[in-house]
Short mmCIF file of C-alpha atoms in Angstrom, two decimals:
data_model
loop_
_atom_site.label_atom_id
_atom_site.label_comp_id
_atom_site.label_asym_id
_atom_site.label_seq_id
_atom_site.Cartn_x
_atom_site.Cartn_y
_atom_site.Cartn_z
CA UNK A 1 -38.25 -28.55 -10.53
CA UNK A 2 -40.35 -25.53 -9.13
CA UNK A 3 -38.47 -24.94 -6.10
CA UNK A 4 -35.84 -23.49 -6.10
CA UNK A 5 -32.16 -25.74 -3.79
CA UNK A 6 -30.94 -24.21 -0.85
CA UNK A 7 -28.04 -23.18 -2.83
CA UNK A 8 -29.92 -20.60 -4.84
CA UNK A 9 -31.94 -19.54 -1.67
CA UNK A 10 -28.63 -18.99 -0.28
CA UNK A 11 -27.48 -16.96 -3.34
CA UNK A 12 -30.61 -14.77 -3.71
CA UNK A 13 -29.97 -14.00 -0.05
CA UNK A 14 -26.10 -12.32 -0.84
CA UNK A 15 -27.25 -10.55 -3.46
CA UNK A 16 -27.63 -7.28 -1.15
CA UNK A 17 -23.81 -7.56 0.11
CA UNK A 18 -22.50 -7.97 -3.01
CA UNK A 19 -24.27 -4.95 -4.66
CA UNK A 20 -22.89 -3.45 -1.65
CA UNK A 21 -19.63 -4.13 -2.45
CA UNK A 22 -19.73 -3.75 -6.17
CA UNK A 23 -20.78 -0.74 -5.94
CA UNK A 24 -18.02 0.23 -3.54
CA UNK A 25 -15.90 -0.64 -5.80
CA UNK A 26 -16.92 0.53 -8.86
CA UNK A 27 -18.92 3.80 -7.97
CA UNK A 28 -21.86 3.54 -10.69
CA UNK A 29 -25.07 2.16 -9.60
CA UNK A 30 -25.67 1.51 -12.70
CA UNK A 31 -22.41 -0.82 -14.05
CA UNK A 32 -22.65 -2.16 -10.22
CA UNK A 33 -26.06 -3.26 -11.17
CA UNK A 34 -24.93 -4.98 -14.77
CA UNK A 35 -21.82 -6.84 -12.93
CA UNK A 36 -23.95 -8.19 -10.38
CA UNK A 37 -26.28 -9.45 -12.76
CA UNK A 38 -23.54 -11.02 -14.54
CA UNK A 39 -22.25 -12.32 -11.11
CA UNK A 40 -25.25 -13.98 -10.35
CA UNK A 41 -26.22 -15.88 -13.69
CA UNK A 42 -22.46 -17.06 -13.44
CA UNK A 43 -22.80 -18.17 -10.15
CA UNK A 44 -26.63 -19.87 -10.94
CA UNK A 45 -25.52 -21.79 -13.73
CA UNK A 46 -21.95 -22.75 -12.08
CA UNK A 47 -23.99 -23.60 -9.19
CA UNK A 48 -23.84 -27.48 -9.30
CA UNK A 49 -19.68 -27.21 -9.32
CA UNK A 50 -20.18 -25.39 -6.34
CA UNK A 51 -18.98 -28.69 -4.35
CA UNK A 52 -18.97 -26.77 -0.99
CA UNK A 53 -15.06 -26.47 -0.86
CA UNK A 54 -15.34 -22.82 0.32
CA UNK A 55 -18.46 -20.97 1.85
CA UNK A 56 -21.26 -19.90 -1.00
CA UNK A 57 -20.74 -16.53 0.02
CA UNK A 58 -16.50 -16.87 -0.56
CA UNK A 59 -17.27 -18.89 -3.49
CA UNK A 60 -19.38 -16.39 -4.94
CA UNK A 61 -16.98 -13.27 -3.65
CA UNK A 62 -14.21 -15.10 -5.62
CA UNK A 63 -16.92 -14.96 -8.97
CA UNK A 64 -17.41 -11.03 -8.31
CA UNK A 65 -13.78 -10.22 -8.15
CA UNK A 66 -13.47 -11.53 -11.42
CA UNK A 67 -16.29 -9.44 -12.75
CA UNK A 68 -14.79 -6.20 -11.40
CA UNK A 69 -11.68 -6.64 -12.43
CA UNK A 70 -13.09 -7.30 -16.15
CA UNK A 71 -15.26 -4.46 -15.67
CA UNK A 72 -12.71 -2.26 -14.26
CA UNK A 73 -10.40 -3.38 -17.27
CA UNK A 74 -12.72 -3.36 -20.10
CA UNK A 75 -14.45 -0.03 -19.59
CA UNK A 76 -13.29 2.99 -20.06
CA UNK A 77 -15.31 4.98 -17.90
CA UNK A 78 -14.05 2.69 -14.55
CA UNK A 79 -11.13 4.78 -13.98
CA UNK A 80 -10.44 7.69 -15.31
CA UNK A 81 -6.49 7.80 -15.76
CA UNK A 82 -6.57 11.25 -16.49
CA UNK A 83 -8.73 12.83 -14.10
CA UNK A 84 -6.11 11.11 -11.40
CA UNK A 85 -4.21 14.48 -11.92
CA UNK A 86 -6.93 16.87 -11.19
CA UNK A 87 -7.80 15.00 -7.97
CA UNK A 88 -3.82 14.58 -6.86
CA UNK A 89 -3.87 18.48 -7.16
CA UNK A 90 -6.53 19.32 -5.28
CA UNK A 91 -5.03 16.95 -2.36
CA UNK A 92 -1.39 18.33 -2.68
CA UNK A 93 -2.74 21.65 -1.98
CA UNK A 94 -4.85 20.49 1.15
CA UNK A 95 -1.72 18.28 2.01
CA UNK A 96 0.68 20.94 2.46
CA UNK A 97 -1.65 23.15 4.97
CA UNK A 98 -0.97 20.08 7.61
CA UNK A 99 2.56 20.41 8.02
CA UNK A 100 5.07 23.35 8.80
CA UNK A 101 7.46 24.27 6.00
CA UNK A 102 10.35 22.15 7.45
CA UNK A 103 7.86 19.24 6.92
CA UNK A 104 6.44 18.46 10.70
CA UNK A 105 2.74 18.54 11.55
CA UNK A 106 1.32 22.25 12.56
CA UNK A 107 0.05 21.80 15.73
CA UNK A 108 -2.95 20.72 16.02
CA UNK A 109 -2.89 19.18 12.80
CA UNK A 110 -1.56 15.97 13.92
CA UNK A 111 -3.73 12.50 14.60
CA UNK A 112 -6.14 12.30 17.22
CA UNK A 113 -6.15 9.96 19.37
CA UNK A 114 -8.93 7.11 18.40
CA UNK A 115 -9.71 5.06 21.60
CA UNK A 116 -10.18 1.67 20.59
CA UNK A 117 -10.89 1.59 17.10
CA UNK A 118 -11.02 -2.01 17.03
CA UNK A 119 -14.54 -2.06 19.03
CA UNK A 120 -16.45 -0.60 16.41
CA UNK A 121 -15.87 -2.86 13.47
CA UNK A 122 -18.76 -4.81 15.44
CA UNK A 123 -20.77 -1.46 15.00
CA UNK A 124 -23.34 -1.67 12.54
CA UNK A 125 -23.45 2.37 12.78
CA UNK A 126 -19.55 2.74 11.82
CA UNK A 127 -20.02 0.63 8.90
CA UNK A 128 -22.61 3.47 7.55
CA UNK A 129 -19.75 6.60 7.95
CA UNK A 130 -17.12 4.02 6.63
CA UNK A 131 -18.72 3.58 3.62
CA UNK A 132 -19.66 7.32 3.35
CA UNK A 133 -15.94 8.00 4.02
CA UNK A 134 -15.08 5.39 1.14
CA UNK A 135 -17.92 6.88 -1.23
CA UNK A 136 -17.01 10.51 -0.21
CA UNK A 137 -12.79 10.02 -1.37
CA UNK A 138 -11.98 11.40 -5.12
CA UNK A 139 -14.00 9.46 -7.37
CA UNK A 140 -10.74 7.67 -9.38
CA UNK A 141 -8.87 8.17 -6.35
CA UNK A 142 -11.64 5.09 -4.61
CA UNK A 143 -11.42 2.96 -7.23
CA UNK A 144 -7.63 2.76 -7.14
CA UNK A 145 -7.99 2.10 -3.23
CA UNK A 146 -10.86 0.10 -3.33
CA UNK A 147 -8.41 -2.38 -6.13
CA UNK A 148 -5.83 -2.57 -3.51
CA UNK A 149 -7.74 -3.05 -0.08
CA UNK A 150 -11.53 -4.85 -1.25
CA UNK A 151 -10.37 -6.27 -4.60
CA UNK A 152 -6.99 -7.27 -2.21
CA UNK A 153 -4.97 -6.97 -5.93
CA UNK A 154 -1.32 -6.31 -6.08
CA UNK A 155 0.08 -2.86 -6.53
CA UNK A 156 1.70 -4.47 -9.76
CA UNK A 157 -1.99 -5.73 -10.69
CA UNK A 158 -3.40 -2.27 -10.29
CA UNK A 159 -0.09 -0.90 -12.15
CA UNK A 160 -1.02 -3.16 -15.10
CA UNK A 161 -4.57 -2.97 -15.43
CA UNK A 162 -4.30 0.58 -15.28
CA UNK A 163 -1.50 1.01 -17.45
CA UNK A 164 0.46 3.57 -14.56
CA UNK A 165 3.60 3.52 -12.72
CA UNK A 166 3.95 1.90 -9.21
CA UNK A 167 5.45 4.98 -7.87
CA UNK A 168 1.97 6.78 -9.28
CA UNK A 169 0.13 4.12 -7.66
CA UNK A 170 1.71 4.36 -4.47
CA UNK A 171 0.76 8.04 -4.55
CA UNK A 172 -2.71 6.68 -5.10
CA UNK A 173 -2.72 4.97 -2.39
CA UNK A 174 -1.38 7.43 0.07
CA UNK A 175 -3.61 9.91 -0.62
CA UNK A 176 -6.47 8.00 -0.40
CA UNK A 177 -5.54 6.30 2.96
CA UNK A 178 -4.56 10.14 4.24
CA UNK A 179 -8.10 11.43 3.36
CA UNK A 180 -10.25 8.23 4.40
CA UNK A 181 -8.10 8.48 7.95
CA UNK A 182 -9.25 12.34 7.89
CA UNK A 183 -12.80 11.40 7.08
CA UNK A 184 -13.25 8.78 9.98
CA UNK A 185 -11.54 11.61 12.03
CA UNK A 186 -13.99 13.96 11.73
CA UNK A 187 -17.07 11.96 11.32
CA UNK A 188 -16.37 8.89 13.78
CA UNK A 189 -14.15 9.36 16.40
CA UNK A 190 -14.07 13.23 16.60
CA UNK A 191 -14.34 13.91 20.44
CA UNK A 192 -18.47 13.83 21.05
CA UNK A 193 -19.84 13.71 18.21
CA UNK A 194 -20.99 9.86 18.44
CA UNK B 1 16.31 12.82 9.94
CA UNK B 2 12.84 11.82 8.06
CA UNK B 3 10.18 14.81 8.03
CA UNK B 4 6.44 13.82 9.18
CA UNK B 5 5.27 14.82 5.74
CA UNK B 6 8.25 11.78 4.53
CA UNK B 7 7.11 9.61 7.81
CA UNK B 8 3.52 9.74 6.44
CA UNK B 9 4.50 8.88 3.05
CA UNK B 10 6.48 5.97 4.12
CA UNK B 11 3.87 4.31 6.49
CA UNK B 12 1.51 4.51 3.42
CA UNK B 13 3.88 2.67 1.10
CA UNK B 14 4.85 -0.24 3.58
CA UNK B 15 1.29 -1.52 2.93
CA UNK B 16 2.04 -1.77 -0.50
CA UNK B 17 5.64 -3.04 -1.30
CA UNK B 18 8.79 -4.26 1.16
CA UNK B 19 10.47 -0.76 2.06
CA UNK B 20 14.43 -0.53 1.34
CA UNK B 21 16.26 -1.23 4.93
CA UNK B 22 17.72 2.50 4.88
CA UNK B 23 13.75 3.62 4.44
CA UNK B 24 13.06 1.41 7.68
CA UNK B 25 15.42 2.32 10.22
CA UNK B 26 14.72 6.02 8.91
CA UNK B 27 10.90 5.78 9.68
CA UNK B 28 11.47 3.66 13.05
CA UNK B 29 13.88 6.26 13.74
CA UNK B 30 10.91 8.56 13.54
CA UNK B 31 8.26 7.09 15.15
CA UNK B 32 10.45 6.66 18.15
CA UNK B 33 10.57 10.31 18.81
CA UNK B 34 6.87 11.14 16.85
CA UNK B 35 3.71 10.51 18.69
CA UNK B 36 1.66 12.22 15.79
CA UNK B 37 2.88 10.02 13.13
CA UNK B 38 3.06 6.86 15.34
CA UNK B 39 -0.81 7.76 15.75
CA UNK B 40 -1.08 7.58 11.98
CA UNK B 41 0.62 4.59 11.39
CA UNK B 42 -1.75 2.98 13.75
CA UNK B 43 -4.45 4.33 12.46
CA UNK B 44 -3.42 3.09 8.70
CA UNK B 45 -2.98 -0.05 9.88
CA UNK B 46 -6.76 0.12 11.14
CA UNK B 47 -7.92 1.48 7.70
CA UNK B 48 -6.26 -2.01 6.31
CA UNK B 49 -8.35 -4.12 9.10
CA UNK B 50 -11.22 -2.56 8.77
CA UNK B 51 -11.34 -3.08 5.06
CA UNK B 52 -10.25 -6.62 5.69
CA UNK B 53 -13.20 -6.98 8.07
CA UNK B 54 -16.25 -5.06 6.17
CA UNK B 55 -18.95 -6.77 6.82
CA UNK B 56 -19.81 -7.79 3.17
CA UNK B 57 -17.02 -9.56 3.05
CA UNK B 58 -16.95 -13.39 3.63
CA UNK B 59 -15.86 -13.53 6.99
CA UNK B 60 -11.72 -15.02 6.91
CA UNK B 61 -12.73 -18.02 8.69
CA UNK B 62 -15.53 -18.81 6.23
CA UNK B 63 -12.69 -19.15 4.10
CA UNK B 64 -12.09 -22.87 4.41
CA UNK B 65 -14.60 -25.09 5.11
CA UNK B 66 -13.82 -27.70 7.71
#
């Protein structure tokens, strides 16, 4: 009775990964911390259906999803609808300084070359600037992304729970992909300084 | 012909819905001629990996269990 199964071992033990990702998700400590907590009393007292059908950790991952996607629908501080604008401004404007006016990169603005990209996902270090790169994007402008490429939901999904148009959303998307690509540019795989 | 600005565009939205068969040819069209935005694509197709990959995420063959 005192000791705790090897199931809730193994669930205490996630708990820092899926903070990790809750948070990269959501972007407040804070309502990271509350949705975690609700994650893990869901998952403790679901524990004995857990009948080892999937991994704990995918069984548990498939729990938090469900919790973000509540939280990102039922509060109204998740994403800011409105503030969208204000960052899709600011990006148009840095946007248009890459490319001539007949709509062709200005030299020197275009990609670098990244080597092989591939051999860092083992890299403990890259993970750090990744998430810096994810954390440092346009508040509203991460969630959005973060929907589409952790939460792995459906533009029409986002559209939905959001209440925007897909052709806004694909905007959305764009802009974040341009500026995380930038980010992991400069920081990561800029010529010597890893 | 399809600008880089339009090229860049495009690559984006083919992660996120089928693109028309005009919109296609038009951006292969492109990248045949574009090293810059043929760069990008592949590096856009990284960002997608990479967030498939993070390592919080249940690995994909932890998936299924045997």
């Amino acid at each position: 009775m005192n000791s705790m199964n090897s199931d809730e071992t193994g669930l205490t033990a996630l708990r820092p990964d899926i903070l990790r990702f809750a948070r990269l998700q959501l972007r407040d400590d804070a309502l990271a911390e509350d949705v975690v907590q609700d994650t893990m009393i869901a998952a403790m007292s679901g524990i004995d259906n857990f009948a080892g059908r999937a991994t704990l950790k995918t069984w548990v991952f498939s729990i938090l999803k469900n919790k973000l996607v509540d939280a990102l629908r039922t509060r109204d501080r998740s994403v800011n609808v409105s503030a969208l604008g204000d960052e899709e401004a600011d990006f148009d404007s840095m946007f248009d300084t890459l490319f001539k006016a007949n709509g062709h990169w200005l030299p020197g603005h275009q990609p670098a070359v990244w080597g092989d990209p591939e051999e860092d996902l083992s890299r403990q270090q890259f993970w750090q600037v990744f998430d810096a790169c994810l954390n440092y994007l346009p508040t509203n402008t991460g969630r959005v992304f973060a929907m589409r490429e952790l939460l792995d939901l459906e533009v029409d999904e986002i559209c939905r729970e959001l209440d925007i148009a897909s052709s806004n959303c694909y905007v959305i998307l764009h802009r974040a992909r341009h500026q995380l690509r930038a980010c992991l540019e400069k920081t990561w795989f800029g010529e010597g300084e890893k | 012909m399809l600008t880089c600005k339009e090229a860049t565009r495009l690559t984006s939205e083919a992660q996120d819905r089928d693109l028309a068969m005009m919109e296609t040819l038009g951006l292969e069209l492109h990248l045949m001629i574009c090293s810059g935005c043929r760069r990008y694509r592949e590096q856009m197709d990284f960002l997608h990996q990479a967030c498939q990959h993070h390592p919080v995420r249940p690995a994909p063959d932890e998936k299924k269990s045997p």
